[in-house]
Coordinates of C-alpha atoms in Angstrom, one line a residue:
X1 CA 0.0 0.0 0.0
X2 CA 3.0 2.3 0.8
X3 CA 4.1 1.2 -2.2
X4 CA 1.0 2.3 -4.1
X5 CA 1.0 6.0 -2.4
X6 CA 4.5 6.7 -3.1
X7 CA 3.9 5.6 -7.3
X8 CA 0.6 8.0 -7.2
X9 CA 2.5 10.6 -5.3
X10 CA 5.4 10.5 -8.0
X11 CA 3.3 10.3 -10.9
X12 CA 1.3 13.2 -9.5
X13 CA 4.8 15.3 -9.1
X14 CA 6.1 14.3 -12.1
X15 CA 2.6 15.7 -14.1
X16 CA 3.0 18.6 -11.9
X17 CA 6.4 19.4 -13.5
X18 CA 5.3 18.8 -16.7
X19 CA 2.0 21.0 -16.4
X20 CA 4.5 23.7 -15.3
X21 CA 7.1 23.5 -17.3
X22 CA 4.3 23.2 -20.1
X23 CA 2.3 26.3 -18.4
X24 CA 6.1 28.2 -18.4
X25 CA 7.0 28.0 -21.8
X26 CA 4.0 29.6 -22.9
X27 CA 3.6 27.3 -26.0
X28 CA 0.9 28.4 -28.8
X29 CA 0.3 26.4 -31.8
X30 CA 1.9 28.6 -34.5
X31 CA 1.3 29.6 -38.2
X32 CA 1.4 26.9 -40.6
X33 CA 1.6 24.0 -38.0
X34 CA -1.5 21.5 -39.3
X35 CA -4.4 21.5 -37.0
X36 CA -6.6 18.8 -38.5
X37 CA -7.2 17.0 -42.0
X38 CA -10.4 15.5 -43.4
X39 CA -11.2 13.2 -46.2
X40 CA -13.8 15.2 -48.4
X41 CA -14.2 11.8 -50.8
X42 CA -17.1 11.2 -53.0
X43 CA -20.5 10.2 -52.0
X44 CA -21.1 6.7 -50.5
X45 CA -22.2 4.8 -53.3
X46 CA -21.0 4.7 -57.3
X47 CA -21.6 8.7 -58.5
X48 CA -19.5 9.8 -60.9
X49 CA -18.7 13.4 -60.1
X50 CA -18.4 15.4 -63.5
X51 CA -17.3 19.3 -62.3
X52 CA -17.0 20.4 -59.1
X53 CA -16.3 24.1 -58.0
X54 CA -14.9 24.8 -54.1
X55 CA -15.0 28.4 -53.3
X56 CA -15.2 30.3 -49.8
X57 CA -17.0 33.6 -47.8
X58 CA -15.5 34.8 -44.7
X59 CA -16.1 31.7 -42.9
X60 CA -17.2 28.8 -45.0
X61 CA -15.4 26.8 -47.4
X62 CA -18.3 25.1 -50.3
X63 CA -17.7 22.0 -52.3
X64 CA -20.4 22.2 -55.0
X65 CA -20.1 19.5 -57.5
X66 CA -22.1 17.7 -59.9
X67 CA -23.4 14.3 -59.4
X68 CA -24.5 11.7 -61.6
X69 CA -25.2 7.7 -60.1
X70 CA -26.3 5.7 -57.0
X71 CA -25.9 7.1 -53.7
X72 CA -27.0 5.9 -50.4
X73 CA -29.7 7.8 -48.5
X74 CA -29.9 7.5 -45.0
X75 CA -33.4 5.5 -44.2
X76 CA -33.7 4.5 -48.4
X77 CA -31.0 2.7 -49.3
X78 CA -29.4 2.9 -53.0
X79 CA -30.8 5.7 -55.1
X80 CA -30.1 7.2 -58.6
X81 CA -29.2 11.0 -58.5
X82 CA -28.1 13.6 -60.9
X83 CA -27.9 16.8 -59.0
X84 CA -25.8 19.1 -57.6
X85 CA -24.7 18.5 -53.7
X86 CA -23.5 21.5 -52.1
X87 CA -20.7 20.4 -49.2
X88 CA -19.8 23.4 -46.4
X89 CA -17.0 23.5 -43.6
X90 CA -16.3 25.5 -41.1
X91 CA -12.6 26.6 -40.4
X92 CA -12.3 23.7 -38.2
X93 CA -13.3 21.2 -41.1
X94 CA -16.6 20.3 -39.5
X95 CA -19.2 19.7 -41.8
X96 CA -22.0 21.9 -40.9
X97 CA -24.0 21.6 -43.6
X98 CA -25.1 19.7 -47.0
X99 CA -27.3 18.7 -49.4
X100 CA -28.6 18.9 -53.1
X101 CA -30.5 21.0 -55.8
X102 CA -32.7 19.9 -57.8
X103 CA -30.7 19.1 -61.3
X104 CA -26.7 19.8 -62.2
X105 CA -25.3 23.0 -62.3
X106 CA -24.3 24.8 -65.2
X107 CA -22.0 27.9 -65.1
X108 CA -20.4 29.5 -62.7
X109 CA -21.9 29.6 -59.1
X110 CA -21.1 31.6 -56.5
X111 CA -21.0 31.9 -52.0
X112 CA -21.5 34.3 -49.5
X113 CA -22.7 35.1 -46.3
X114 CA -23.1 31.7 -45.7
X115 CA -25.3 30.6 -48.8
X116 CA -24.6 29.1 -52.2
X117 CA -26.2 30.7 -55.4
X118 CA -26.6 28.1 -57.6
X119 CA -27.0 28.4 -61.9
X120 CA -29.1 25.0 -62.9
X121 CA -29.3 23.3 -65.9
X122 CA -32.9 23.7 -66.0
X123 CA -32.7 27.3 -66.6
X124 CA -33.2 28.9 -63.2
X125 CA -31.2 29.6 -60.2
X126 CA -31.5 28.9 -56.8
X127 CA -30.1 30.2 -53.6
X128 CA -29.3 27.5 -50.8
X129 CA -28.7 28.2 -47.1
X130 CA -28.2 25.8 -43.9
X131 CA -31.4 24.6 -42.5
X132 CA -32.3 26.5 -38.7
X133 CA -32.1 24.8 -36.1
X134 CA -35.2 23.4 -34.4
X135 CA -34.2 23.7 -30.8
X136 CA -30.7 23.8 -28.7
X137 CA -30.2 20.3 -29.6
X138 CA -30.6 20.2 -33.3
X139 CA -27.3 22.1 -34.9
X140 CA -29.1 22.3 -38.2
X141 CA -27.4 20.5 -40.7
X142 CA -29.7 20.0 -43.6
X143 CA -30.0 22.3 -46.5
X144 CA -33.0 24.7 -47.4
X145 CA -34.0 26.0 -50.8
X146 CA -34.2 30.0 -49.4
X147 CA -35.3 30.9 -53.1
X148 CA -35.5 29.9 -57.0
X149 CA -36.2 31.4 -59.7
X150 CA -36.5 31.4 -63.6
X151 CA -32.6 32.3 -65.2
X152 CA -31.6 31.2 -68.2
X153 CA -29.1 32.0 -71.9
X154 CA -26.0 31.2 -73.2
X155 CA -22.5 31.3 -70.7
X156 CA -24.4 32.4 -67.4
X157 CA -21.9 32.7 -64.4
X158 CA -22.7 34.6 -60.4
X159 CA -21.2 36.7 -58.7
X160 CA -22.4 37.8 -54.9
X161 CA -22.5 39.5 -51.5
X162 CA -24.9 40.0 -48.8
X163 CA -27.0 41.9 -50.5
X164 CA -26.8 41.4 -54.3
X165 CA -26.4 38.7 -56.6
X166 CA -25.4 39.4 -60.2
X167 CA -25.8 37.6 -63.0
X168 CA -23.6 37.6 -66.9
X169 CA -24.9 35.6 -69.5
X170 CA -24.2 36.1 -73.3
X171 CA -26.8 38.9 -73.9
X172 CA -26.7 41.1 -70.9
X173 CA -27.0 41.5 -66.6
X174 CA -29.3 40.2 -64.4
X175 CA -29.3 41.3 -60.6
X176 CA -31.5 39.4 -57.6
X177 CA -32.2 40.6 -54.2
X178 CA -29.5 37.8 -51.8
X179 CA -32.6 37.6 -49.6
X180 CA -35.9 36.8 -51.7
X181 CA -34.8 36.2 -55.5
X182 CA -36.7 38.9 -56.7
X183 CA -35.4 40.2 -59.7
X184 CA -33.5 43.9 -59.3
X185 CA -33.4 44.5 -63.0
X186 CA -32.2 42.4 -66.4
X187 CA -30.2 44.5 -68.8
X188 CA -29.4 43.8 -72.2
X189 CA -27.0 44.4 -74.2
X190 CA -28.3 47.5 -75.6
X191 CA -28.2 48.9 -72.2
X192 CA -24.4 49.0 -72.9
X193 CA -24.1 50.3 -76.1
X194 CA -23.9 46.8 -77.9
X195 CA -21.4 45.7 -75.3
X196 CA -20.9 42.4 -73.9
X197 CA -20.4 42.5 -70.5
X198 CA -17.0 40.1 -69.7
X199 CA -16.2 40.9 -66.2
X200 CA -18.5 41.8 -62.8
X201 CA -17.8 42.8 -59.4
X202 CA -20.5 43.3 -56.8
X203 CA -20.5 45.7 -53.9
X204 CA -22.4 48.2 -51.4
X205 CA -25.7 47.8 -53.2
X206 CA -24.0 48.5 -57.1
X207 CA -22.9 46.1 -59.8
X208 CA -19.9 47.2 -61.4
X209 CA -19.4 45.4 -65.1
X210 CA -16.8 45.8 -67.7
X211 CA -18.3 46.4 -71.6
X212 CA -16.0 45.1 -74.6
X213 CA -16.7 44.4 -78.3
X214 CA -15.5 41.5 -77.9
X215 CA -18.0 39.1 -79.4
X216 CA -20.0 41.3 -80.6
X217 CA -20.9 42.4 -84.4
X218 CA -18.9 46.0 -83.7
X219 CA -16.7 45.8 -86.8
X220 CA -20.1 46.0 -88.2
X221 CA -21.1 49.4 -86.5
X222 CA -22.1 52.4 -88.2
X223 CA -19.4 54.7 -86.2
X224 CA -22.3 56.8 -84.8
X225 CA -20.5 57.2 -81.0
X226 CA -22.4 55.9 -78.0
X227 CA -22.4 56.5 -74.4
X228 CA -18.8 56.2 -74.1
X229 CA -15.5 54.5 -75.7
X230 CA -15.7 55.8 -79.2
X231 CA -17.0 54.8 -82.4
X232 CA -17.6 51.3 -84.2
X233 CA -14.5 48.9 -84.1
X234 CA -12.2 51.5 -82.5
X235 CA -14.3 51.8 -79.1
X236 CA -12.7 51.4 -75.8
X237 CA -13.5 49.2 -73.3
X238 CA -16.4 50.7 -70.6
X239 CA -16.6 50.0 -67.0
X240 CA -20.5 50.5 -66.5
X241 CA -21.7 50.9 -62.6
X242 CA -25.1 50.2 -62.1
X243 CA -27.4 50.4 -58.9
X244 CA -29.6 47.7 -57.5
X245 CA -32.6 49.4 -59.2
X246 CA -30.7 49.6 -62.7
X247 CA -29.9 52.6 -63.3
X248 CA -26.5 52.7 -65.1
X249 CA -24.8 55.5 -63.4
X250 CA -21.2 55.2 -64.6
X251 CA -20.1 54.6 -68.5
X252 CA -16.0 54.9 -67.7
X253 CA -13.6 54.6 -70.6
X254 CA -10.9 51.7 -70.2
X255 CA -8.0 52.7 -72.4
X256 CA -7.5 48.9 -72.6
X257 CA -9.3 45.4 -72.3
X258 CA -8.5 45.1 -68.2
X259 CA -7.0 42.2 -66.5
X260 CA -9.1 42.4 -64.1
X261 CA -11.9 44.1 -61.8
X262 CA -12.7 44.3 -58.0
X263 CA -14.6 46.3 -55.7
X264 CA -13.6 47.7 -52.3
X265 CA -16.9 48.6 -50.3
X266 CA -18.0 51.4 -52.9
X267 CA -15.3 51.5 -55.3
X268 CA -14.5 49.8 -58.3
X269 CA -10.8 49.2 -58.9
X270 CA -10.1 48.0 -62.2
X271 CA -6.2 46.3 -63.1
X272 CA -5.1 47.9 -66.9
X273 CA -2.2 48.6 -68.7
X274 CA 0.2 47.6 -65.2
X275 CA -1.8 50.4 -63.4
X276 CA -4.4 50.2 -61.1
X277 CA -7.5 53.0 -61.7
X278 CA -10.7 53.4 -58.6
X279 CA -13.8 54.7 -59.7
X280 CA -16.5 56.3 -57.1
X281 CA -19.3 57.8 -58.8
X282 CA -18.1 59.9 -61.9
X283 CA -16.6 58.6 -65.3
X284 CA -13.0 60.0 -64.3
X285 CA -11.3 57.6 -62.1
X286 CA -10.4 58.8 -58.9
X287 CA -6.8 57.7 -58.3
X288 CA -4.3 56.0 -60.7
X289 CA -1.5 53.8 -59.2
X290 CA 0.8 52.6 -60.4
X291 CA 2.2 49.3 -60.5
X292 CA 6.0 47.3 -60.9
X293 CA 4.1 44.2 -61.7
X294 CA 1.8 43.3 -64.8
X295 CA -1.6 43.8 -64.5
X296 CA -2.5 41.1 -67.4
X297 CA -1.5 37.9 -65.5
X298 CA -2.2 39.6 -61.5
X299 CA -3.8 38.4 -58.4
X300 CA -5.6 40.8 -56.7
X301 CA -6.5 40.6 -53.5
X302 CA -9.0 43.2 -51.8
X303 CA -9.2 43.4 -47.8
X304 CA -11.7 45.6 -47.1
X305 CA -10.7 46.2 -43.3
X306 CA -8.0 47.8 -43.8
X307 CA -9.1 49.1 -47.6
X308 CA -6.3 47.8 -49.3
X309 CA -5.8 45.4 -52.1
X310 CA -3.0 43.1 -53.1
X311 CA -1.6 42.7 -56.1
X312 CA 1.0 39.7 -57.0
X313 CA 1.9 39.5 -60.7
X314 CA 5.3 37.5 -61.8
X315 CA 6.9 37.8 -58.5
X316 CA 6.0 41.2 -57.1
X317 CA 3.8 41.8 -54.1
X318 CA 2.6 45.2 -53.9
X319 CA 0.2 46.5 -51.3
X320 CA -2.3 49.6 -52.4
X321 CA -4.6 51.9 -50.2
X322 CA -7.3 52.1 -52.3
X323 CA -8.7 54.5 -49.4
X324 CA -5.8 56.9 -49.7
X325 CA -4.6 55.9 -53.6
X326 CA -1.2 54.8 -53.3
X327 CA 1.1 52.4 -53.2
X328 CA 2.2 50.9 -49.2
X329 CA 5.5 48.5 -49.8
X330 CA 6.6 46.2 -53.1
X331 CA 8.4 43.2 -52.6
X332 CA 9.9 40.8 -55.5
X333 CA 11.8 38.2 -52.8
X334 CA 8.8 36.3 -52.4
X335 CA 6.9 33.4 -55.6
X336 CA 4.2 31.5 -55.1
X337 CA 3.4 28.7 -56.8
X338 CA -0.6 29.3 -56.7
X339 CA -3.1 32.8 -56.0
X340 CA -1.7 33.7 -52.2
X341 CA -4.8 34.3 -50.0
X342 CA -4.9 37.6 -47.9
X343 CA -6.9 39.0 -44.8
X344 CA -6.4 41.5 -42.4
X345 CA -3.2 40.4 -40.3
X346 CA -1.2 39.5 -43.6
X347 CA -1.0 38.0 -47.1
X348 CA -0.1 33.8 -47.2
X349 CA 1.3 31.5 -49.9
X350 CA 2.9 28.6 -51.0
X351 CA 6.3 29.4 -51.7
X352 CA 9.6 30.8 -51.5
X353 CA 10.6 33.3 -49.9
X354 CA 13.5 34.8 -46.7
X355 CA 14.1 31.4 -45.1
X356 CA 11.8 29.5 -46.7
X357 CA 12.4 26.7 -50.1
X358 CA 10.1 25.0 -52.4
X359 CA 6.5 25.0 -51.5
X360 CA 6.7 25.9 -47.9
X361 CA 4.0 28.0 -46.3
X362 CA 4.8 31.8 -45.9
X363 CA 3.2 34.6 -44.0
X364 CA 4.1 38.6 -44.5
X365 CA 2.4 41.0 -42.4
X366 CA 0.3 43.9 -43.8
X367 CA 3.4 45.8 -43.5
X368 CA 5.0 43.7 -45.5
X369 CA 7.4 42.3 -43.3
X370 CA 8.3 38.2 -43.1
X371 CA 6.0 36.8 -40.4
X372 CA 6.5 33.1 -40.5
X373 CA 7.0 30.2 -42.8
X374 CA 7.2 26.2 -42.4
X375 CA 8.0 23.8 -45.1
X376 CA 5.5 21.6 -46.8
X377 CA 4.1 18.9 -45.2
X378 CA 5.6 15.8 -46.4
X379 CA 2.3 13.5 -47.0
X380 CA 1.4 16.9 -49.0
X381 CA 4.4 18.3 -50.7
X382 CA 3.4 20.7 -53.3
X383 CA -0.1 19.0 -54.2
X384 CA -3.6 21.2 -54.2
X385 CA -4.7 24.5 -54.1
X386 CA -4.9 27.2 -51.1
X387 CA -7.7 28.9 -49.5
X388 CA -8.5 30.7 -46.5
X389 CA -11.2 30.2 -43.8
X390 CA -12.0 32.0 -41.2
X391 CA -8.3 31.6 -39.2
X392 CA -7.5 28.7 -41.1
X393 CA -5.3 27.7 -44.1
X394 CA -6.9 25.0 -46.0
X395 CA -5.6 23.3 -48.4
X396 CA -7.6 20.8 -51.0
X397 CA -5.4 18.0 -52.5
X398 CA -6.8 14.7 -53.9
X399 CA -10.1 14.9 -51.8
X400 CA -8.3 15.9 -48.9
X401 CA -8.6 19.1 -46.8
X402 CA -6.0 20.1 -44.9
X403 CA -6.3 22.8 -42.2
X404 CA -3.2 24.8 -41.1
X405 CA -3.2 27.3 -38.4
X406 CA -2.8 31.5 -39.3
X407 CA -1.5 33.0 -36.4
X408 CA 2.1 32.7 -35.3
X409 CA 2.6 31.1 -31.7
X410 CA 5.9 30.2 -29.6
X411 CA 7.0 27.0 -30.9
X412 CA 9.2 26.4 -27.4
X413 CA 8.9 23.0 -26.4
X414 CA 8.9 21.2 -22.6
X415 CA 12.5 20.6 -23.0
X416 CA 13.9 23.9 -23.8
X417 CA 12.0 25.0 -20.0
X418 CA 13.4 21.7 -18.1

């Protein structure tokens, strides 16, 4: 029995120690250490899945794919399906909600504030939210239909936010209210000058859209001048803002087809010619920056908390305040291999970079200082592509999600306190 007391006693001591030593050392997990994985699969059953899309809002990460098979329903057994199942996950890789619309997809959907707007084969679209919960024991993890409605032409892809969801299709713009799927308005073409619209970007109540010639009969034109952008074959590309109610309130002159176009709260900031213009209200642009990288092959990346966008092209990072209109810091000693993902605190990659080799994870702060980097995960190497969720870095590769922490922590370990 003395025997007995005296183990307990030292096993208690001894897990005092630790606890202490572990308490001392003030260990946090730190950026890039892996903090959980999960196998997305298939669907039980034989589906074949022809086209999926994943894409993420602030929180949620979305797997919406098409499927075409047998599955197994809970309580049904085997059934034959051809539909598209929308997957979500939290920043934790919990599954907190799924389920299926009514036929395939077909174009480009889109996610946000927690909702998936879905383009169907059938020639409608349909929004798609997690079910609410019933009491404080059910989490709500089925899928509700919050709205559908009637959409359909030629090359149809969404674009959204909390309040807005925009629609392109081959002859014109479509806008729906995010909360009831009324339609806002449905522009055609001619609402453009003859111009088909081949980019969007959706925020604070306006649809912003860029106008080209491009596909369009314009070497045909008559060279009577329109709206804006010249005459006939010659005309310039137009960025068009438009409120929720339709009314096209900006016809802006591009002096070239844009690489690409983003909004930050109210303003439209458009990438052209390796510069970077921001339109408010009028036709003139507000601010010009510009750039050291191209704007033709760029990733931008807006963060509206701290209204700046950043903008990686060919092995420069550069960080713009599109409140103030200027360029912050430029770095070139950084490449990614994929689009880095940005938020607040910082922008993150795979990469090389100060310290870090082939396809590590890297970190800079928003004041463009190295923050942290850790090389790649050996069951994962260089594999998948990056997003970012909530305070997590995921990673998809081969079905598999992979979440990796964002903040940096003090990687001291028991034995460098005892």
């Amino acid at each position: 029995m003395t025997d007995s007391v005296s183990r307990r006693r030292l096993l208690a001591s001894t897990g005092t120690v630790l606890a202490t030593g572990l308490a001392g050392c003030g260990y946090q997990p730190a950026g890039g250490e892996l903090d959980w994985r999960d196998d997305a699969g298939g669907s039980p059953g034989f589906t074949r899945t022809s086209d999926e899309r994943w894409l993420v809002d602030d929180a949620s990460l979305f797997r919406i794919r098409n499927r075409n098979g047998r599955v197994v329903e809970h309580g049904t057994g085997f059934v034959e399906v051809e539909d598209a199942y929308v997957t979500v996950y939290d920043s934790k890789g919990t599954r907190i909600w799924s389920g299926a619309a009514e036929t395939q997809y077909a174009g480009e959907p889109a996610v946000a504030d927690g909702r998936a707007y879905v383009p169907l084969e059938d020639g409608r679209v349909t929004a798609l939210e997690r079910e609410p919960a019933t009491d404080e024991w059910d989490a709500g993890t089925d899928v509700r239909r919050r709205w559908r409605t009637d959409w359909d032409g030629a090359d149809r892809s969404l674009i959204a936010d909390d309040a807005l969801v925009a629609g392109v299709h081959a002859d014109g713009l479509v806008a729906f209210d995010a909360d009831d799927g009324a339609t806002r308005f449905d522009l055609g073409r001619e609402a453009f000058g003859g111009r088909r619209i081949v980019d969007v970007a959706v925020g604070s109540g306006r649809v912003w859209a860029i106008g080209t010639d491009e596909g369009t009969d314009a070497d045909e034109s008559d060279g009577t001048n329109d709206d804006a952008g010249g005459t006939g074959a010659d005309r310039e590309p137009v960025l068009y803002g438009v409120t929720a109610d339709g009314d096209v309130r900006t016809a802006a002159s591009i002096p070239a087809p844009p690489g690409w176009l983003e909004t930050s709260g109210s303003t439209a900031v458009v990438g052209v010619d390796d510069e970077i213009l921001a339109f408010f209200d009028g036709d003139d642009p507000a601010f010009v920056v510009e750039l050291e990288g191209p704007t033709a092959r760029a990733t931008p990346l807006v963060v509206e908390e701290r209204d700046r966008l950043y903008h990686y092209a060919d092995g420069t990072l550069e960080a713009v305040d599109v409140d103030e209109g200027r360029r912050v810091w430029s770095r070139d000693d950084y490449s990614f291999r994929e689009p880095p993902v940005a938020d607040a605190d910082g922008v993150y990659g795979r990469g090389t970079g100060p310290g870090a080799t082939d396809c590590g994870l890297v970190a800079i702060t928003h004041e463009g200082e190295p923050w942290w980097h850790v090389p790649p995960l050996e069951e994962l190497g260089c594999a998948g592509d990056l997003r970012l969720v909530g305070d997590r870095l995921v990673v998809i590769a081969d079905g598999t999600l992979y979440g990796f922490r964002r903040r940096p922590g003090r990687r001291y370990t028991i034995a460098h306190r005892l």
